[in-house]
mmCIF file of C-alpha atoms in Angstrom:
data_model
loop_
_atom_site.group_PDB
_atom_site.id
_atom_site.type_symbol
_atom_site.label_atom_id
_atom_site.label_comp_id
_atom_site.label_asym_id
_atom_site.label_seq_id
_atom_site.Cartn_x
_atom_site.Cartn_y
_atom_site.Cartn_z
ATOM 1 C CA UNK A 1394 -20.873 13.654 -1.029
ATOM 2 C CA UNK A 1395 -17.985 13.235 1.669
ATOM 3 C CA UNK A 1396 -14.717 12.444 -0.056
ATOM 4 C CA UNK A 1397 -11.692 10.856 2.256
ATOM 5 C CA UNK A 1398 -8.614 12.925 1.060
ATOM 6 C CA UNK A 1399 -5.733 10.378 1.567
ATOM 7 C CA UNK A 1400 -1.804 11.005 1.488
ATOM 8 C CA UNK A 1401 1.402 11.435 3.143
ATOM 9 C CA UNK A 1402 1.389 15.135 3.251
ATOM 10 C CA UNK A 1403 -0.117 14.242 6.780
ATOM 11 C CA UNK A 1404 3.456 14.076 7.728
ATOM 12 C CA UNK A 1405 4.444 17.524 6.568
ATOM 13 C CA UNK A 1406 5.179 20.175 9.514
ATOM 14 C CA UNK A 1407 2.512 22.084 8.133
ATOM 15 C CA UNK A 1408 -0.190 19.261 7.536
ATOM 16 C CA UNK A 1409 -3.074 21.143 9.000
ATOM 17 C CA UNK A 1410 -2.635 23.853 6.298
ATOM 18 C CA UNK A 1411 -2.689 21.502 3.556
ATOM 19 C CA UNK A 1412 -5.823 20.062 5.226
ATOM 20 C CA UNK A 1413 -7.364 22.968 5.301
ATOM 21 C CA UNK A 1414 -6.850 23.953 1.816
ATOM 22 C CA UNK A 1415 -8.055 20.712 0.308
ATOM 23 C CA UNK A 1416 -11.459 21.362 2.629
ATOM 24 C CA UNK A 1417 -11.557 24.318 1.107
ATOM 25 C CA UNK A 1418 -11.576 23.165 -2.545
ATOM 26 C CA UNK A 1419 -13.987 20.578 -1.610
ATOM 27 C CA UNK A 1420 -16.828 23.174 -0.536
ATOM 28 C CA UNK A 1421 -15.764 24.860 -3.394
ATOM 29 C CA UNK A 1422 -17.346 22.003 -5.205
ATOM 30 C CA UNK A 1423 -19.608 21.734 -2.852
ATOM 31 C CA UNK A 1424 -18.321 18.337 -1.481
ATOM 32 C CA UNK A 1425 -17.508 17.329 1.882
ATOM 33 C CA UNK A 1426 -13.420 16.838 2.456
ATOM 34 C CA UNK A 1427 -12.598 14.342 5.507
ATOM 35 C CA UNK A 1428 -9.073 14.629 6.100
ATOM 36 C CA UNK A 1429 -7.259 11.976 8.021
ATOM 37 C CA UNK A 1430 -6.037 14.858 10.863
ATOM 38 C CA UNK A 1431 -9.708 15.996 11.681
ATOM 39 C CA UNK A 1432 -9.627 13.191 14.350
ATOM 40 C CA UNK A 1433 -8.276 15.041 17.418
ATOM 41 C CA UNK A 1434 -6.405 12.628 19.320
ATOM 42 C CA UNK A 1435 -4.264 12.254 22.840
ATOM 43 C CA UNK A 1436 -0.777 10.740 21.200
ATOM 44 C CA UNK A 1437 0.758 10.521 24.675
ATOM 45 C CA UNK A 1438 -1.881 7.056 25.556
ATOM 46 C CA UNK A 1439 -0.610 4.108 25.068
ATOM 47 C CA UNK A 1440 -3.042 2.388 22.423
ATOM 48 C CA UNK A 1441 -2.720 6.114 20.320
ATOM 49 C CA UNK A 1442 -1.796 4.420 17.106
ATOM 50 C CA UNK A 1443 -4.633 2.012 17.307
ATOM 51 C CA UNK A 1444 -6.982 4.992 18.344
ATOM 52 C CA UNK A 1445 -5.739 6.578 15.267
ATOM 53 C CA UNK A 1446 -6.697 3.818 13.051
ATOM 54 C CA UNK A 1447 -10.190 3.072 14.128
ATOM 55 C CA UNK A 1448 -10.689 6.727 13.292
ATOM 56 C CA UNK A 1449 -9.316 6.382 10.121
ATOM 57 C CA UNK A 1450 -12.019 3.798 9.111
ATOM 58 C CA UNK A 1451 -14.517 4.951 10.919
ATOM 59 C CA UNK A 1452 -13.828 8.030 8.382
ATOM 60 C CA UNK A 1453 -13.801 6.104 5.364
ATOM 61 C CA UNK A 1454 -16.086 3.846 5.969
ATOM 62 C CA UNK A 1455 -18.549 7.329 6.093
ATOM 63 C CA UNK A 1456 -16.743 8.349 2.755
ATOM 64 C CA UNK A 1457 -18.271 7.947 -0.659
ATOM 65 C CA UNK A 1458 -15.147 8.751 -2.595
ATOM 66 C CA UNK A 1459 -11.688 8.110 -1.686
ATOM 67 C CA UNK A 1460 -8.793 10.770 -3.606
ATOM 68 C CA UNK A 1461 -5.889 9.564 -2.832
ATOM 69 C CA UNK A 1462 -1.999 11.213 -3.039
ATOM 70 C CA UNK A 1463 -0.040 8.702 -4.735
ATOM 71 C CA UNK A 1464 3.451 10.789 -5.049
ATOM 72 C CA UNK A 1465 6.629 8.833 -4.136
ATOM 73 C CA UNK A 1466 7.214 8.539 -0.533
ATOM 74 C CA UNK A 1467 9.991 7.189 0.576
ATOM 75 C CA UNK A 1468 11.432 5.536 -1.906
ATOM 76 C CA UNK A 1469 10.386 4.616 -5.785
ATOM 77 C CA UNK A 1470 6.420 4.428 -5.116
ATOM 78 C CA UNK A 1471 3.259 5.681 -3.198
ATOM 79 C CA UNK A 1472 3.025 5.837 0.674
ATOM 80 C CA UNK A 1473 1.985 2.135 1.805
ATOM 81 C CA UNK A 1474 -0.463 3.731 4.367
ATOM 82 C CA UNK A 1475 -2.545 5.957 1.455
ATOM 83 C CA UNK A 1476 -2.372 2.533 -0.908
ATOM 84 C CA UNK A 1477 -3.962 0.304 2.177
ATOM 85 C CA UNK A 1478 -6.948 3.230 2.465
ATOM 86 C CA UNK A 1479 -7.249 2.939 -1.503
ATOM 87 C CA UNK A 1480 -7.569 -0.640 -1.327
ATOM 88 C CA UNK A 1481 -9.493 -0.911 1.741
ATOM 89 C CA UNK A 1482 -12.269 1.682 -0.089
ATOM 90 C CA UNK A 1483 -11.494 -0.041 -3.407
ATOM 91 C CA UNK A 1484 -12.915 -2.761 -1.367
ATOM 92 C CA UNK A 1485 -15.840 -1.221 -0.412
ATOM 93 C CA UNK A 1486 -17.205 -0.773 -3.713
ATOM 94 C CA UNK A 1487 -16.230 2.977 -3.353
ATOM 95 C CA UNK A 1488 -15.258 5.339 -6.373
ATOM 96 C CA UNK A 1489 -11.491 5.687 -6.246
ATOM 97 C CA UNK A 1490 -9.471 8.989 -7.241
ATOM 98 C CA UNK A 1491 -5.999 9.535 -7.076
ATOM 99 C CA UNK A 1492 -2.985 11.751 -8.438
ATOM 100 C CA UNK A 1493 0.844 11.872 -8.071
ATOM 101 C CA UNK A 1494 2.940 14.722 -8.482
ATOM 102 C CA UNK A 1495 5.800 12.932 -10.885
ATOM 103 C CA UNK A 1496 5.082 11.915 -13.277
ATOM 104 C CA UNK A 1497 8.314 9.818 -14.505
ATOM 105 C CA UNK A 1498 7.540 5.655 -15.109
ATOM 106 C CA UNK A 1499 8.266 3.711 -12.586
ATOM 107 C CA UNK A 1500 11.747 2.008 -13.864
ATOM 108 C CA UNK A 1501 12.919 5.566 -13.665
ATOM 109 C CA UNK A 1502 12.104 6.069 -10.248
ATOM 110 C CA UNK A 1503 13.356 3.222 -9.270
ATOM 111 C CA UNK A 1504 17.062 3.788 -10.466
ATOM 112 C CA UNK A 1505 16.635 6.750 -8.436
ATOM 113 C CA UNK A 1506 17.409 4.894 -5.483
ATOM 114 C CA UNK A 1507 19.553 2.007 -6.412
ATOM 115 C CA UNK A 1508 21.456 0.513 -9.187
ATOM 116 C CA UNK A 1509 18.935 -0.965 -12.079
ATOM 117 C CA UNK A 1510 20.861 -3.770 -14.273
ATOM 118 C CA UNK A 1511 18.851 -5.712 -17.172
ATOM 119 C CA UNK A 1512 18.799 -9.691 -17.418
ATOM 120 C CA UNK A 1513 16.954 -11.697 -19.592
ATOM 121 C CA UNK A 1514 15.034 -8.478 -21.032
ATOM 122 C CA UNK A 1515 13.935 -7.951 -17.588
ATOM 123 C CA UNK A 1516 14.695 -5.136 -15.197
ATOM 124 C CA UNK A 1517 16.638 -6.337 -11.887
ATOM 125 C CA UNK A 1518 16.866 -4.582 -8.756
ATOM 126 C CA UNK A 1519 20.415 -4.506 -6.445
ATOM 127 C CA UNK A 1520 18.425 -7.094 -4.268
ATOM 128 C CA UNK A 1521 17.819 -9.074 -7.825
ATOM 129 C CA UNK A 1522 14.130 -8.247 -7.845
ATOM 130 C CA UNK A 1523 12.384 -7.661 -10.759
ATOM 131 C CA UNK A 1524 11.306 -3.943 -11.340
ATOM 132 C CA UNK A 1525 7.822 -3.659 -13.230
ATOM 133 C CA UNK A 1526 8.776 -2.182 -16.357
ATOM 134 C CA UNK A 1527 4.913 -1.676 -18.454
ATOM 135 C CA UNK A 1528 5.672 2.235 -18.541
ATOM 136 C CA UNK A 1529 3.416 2.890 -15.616
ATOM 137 C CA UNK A 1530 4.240 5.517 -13.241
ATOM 138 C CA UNK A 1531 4.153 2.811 -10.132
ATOM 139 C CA UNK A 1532 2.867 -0.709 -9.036
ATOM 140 C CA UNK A 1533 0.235 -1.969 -11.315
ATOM 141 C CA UNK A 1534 -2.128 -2.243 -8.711
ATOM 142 C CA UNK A 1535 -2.712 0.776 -7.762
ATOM 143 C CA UNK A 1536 -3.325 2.331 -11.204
ATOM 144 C CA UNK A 1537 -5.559 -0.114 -12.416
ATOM 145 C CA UNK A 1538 -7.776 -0.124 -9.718
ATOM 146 C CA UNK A 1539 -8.050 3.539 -10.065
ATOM 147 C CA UNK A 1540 -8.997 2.655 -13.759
ATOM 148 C CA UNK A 1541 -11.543 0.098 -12.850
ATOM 149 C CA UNK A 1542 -12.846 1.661 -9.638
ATOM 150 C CA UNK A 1543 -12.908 5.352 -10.181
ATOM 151 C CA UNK A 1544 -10.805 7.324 -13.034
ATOM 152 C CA UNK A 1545 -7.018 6.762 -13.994
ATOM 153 C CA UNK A 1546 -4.291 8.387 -12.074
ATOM 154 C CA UNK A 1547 -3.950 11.971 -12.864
ATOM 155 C CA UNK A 1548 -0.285 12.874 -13.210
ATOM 156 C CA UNK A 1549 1.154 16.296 -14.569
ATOM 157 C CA UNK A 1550 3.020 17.445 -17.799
ATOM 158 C CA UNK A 1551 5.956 18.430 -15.690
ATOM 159 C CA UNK A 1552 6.999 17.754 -11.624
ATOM 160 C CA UNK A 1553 5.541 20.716 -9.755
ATOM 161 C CA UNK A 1554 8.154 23.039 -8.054
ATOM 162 C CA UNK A 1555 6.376 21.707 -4.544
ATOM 163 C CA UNK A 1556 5.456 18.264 -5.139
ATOM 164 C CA UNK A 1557 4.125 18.383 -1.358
ATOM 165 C CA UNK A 1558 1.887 21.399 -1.333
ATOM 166 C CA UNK A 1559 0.879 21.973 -5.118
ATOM 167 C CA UNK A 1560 -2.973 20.787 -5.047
ATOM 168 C CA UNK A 1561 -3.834 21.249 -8.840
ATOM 169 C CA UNK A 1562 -4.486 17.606 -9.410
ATOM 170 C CA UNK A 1563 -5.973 17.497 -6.443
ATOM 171 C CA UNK A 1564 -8.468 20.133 -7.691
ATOM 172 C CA UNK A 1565 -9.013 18.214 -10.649
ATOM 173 C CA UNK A 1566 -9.407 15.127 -8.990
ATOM 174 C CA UNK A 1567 -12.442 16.524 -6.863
ATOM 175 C CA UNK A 1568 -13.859 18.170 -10.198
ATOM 176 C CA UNK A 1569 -14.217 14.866 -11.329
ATOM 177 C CA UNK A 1570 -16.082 13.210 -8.010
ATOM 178 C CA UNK A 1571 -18.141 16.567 -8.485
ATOM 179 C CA UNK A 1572 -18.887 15.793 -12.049
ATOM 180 C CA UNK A 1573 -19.997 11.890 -11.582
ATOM 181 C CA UNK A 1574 -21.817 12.555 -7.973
ATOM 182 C CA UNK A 1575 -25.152 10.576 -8.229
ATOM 183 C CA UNK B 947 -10.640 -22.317 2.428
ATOM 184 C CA UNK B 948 -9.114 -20.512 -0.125
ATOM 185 C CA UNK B 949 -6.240 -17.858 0.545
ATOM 186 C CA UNK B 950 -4.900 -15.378 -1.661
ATOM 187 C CA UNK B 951 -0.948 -14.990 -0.940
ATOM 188 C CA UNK B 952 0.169 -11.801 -1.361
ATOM 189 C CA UNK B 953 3.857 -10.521 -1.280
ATOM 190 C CA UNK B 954 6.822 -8.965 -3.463
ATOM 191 C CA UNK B 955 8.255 -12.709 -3.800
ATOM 192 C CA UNK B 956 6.437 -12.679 -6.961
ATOM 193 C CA UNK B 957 9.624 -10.462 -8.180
ATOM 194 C CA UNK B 958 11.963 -12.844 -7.835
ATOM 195 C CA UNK B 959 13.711 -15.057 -10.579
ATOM 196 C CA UNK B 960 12.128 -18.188 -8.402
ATOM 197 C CA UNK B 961 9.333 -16.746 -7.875
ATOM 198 C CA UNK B 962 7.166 -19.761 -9.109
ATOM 199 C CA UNK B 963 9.162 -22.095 -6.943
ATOM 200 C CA UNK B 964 8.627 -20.399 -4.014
ATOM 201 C CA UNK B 965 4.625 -19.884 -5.159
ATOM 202 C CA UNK B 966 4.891 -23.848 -5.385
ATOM 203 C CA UNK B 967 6.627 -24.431 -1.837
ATOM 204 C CA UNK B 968 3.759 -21.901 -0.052
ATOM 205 C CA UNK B 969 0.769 -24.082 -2.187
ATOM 206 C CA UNK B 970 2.302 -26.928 -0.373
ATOM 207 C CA UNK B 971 2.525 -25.216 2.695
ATOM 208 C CA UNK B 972 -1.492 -24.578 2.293
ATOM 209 C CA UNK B 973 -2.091 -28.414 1.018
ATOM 210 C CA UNK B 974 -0.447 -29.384 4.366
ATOM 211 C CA UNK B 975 -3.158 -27.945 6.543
ATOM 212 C CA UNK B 976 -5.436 -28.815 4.400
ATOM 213 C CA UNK B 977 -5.966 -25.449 2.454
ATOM 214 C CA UNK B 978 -5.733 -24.021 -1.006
ATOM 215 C CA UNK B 979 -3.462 -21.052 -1.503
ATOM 216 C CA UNK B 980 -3.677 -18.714 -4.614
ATOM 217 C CA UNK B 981 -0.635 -17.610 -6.080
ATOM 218 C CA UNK B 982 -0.759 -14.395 -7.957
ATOM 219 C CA UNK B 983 1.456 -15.846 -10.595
ATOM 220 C CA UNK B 984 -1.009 -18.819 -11.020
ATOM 221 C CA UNK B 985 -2.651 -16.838 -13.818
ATOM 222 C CA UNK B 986 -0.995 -17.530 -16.966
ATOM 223 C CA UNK B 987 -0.567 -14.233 -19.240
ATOM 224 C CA UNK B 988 0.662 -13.091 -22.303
ATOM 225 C CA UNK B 989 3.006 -10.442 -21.099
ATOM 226 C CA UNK B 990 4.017 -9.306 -24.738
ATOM 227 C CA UNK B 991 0.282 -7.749 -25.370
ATOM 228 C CA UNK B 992 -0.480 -3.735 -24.669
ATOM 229 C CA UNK B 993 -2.675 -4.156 -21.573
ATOM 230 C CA UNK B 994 -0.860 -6.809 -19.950
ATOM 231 C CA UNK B 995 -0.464 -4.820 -17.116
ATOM 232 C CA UNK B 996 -3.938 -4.710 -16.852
ATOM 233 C CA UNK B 997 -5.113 -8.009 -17.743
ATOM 234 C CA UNK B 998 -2.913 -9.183 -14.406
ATOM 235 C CA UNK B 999 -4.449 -6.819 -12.466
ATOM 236 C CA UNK B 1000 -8.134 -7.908 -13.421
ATOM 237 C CA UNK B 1001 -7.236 -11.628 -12.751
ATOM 238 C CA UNK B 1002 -5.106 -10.942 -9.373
ATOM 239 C CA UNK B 1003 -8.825 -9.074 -8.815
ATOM 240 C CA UNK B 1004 -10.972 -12.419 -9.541
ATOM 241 C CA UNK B 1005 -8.726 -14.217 -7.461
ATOM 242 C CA UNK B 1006 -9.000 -12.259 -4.508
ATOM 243 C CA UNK B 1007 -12.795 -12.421 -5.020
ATOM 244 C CA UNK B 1008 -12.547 -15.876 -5.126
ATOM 245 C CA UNK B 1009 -10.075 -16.086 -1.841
ATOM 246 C CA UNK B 1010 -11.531 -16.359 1.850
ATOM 247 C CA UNK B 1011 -8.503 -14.890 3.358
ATOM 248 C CA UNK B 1012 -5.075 -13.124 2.498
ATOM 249 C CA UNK B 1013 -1.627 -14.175 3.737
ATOM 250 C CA UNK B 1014 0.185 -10.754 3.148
ATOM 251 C CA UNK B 1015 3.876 -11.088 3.077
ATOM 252 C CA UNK B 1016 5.039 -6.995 4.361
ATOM 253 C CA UNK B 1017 8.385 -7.440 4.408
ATOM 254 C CA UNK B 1018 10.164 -4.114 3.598
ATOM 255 C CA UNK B 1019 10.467 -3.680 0.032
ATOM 256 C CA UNK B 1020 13.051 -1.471 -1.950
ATOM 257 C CA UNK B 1021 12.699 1.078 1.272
ATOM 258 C CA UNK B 1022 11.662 1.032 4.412
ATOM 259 C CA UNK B 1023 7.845 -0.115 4.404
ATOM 260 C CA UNK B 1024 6.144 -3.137 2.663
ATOM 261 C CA UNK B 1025 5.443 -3.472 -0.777
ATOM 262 C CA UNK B 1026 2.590 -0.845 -1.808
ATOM 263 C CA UNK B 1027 1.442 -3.407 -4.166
ATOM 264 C CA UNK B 1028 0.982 -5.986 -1.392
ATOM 265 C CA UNK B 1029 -0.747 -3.160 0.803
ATOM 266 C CA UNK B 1030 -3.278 -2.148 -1.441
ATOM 267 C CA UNK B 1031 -4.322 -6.084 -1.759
ATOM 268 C CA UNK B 1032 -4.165 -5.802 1.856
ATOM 269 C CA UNK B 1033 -6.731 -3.183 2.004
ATOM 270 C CA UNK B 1034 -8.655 -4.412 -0.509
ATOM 271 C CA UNK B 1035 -9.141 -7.867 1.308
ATOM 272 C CA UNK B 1036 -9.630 -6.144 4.501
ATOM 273 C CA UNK B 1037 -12.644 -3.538 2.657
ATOM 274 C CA UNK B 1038 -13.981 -7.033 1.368
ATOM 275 C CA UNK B 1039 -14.374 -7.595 5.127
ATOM 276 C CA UNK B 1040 -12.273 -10.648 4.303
ATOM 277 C CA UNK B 1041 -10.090 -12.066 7.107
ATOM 278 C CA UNK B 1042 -6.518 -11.084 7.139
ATOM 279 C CA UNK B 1043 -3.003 -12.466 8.358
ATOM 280 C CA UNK B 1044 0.432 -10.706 7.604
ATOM 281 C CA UNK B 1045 3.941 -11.433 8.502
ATOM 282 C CA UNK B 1046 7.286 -9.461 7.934
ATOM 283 C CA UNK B 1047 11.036 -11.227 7.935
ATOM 284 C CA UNK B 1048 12.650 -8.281 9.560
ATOM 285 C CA UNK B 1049 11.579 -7.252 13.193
ATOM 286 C CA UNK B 1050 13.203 -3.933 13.279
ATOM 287 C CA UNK B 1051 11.004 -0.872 14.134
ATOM 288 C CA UNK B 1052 9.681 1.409 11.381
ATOM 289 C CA UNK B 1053 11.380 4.351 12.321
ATOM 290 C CA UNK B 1054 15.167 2.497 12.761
ATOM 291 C CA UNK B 1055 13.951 1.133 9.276
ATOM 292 C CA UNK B 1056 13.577 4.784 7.865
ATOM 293 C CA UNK B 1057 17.201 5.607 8.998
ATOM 294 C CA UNK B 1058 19.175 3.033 7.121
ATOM 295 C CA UNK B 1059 17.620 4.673 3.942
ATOM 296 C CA UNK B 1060 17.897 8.580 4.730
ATOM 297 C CA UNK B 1061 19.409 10.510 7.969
ATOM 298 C CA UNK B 1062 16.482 10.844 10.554
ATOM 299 C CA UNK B 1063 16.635 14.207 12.746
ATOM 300 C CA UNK B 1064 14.861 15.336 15.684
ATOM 301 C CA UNK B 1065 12.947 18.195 15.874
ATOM 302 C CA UNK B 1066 10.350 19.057 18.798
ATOM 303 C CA UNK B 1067 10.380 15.404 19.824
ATOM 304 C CA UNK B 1068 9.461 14.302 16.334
ATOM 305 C CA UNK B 1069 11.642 12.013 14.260
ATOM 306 C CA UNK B 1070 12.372 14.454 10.599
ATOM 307 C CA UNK B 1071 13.377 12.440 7.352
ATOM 308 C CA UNK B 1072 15.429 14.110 4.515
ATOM 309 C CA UNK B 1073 12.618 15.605 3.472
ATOM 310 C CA UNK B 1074 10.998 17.079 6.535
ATOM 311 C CA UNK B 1075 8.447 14.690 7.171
ATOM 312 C CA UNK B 1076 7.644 12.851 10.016
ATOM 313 C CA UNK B 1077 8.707 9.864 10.681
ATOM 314 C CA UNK B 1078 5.856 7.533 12.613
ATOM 315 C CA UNK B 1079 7.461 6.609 15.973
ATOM 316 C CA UNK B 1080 4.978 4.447 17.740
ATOM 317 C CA UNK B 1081 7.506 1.469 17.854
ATOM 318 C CA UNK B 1082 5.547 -0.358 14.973
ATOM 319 C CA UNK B 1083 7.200 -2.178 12.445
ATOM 320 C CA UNK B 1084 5.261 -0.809 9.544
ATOM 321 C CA UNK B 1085 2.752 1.992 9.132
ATOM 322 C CA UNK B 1086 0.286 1.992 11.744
ATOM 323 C CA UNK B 1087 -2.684 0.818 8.848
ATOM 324 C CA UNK B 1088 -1.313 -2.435 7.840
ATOM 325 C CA UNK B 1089 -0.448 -2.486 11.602
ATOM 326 C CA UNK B 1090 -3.827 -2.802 12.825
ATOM 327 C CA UNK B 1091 -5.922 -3.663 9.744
ATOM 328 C CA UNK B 1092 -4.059 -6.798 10.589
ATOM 329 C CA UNK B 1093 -5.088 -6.734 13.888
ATOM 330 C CA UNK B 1094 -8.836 -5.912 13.665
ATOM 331 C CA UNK B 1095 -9.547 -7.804 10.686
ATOM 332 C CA UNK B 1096 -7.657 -10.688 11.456
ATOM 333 C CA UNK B 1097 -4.445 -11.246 13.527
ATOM 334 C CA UNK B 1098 -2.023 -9.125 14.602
ATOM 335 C CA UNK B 1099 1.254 -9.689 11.873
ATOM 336 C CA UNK B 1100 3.975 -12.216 12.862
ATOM 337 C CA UNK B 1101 7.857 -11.195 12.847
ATOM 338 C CA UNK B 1102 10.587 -13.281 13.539
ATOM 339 C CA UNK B 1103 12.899 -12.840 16.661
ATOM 340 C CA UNK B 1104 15.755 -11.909 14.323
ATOM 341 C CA UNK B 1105 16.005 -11.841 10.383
ATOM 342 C CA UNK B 1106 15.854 -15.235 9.088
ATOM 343 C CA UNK B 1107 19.045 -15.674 6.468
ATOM 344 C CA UNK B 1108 16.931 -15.474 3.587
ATOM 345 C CA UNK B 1109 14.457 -13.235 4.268
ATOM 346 C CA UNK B 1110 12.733 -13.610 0.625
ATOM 347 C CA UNK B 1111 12.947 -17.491 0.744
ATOM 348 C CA UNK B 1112 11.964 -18.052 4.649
ATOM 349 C CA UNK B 1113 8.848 -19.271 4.755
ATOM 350 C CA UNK B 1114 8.536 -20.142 8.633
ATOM 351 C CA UNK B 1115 5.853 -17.018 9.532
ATOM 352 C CA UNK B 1116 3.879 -18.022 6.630
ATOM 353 C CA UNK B 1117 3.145 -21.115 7.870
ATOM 354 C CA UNK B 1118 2.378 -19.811 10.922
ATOM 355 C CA UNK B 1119 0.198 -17.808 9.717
ATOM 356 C CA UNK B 1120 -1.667 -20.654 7.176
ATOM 357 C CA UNK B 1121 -1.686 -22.455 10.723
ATOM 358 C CA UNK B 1122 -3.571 -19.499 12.270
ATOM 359 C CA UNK B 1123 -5.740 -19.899 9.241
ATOM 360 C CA UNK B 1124 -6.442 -23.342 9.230
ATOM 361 C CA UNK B 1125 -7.453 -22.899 13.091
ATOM 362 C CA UNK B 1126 -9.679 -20.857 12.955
ATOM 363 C CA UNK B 1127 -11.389 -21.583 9.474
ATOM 364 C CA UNK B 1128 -15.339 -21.496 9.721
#
């Protein structure tokens, strides 16, 4: 079973590491990890962004599973780039994984980065936008169609000291593709 | 044709108003848009949350094509809830428009949030992650999911006034619809 291991750590100066180590607990489960870096690509062309996607596709679209990282990036919720590859293989009637390394509900996060005022019994942001407030840990969406697709969102007790590089849910996440491989 | 219209607007305290002014925009060009709020819920129950999610679900089923609204949401990027209908529309190997009311690139985006170094030739955030610099407005998967599975996304020349309310790209892009409907 080939499982597309989706996140943002791809951005991290030691990305390759991380991929590594996630291949690693794959075989350790004896799974297949694709990771998004394993395409080696020129970045100097000109058309090296669209390169990169039609690699990423071609990658999940050999997938079975998807586990994607869904820790805050950037802001209050998941990485838009990991949540289009979760909804693209949501999509494709693939089983959909996925864990985030803080836990704390969304609201919370949210008045992390700007001021949170309550109207009407509803949560406003500084722009006067509504913040979801149904004690989930971000944007409905996403943790429902893990729900319905795969297995809920796996979330610790506690924020890992290295909420980049700790790969315990991770682990558990492929334990679970392991366990429900047909 | 039926076309599922995706975007944060749904967030905002006239949020059915402006669902009502982009049905119109459909009914125009002879089109029928679905608006994510057109499901009427009972918000007070326990699985609200994911009640919405399985009729936004149906409804995208049910659509032909999504009109994604990626205008940067409480950050830098587009709204991850937006995204992953995105993807999911795009896995469905439904066809797919998008359009963003600010033009600015993603990584000048990025800045007015957090400082942005340089480091090797890569663009660092706060964090020490790397900032995508291919002079792309978004992340390079809504990017060119757009592009491959539909049309490439529309921005305006400079940020309308409003950029919540103006609904000039959407109607370009129901027009690019409505052209090239089978």
């Amino acid at each position: 079973m080939k499982i597309y291991m989706a996140g943002p750590e791809v951005f991290l100066p030691d990305a390759l590491a991380i991929g590594q180590r996630k291949r690693d607990i794959c075989e350790r489960h004896d799974l297949t990890g694709l990771y998004p870096l394993d395409n080696a690509l020129d970045l100097s062309t000109r058309d090296a962004s669209l390169q990169i996607f039609k690699g990423l596709e071609e990658m999940m679209d050999a997938a079975d599973v998807i586990i994607a990282n869904l820790t805050p990036f950037r802001g209050p919720g998941a990485d838009p780039g990991t949540v289009y590859e979760l909804g693209y293989m949501a999509g494709c009637g693939k089983r959909c994984f996925g864990y985030c390394n803080d836990p704390a509900p969304y609201a919370e996060r949210v008045a992390r980065f700007m001021k949170v005022t309550t109207a009407s019994d509803n949560l406003i942001d500084d722009e006067g936008l509504t913040v979801e407030d149904f004690g989930l840990p971000d944007n409905l969406m996403m943790i429902h169609a893990l729900e319905l697709h795969g297995h809920p969102l796996l979330l610790p007790r506690a924020k890992p000291a290295d909420i980049w590089r700790d790969l315990s849910l991770f682990e558990a996440c492929v334990r679970l593709a392991a366990n429900r491989a047909d």
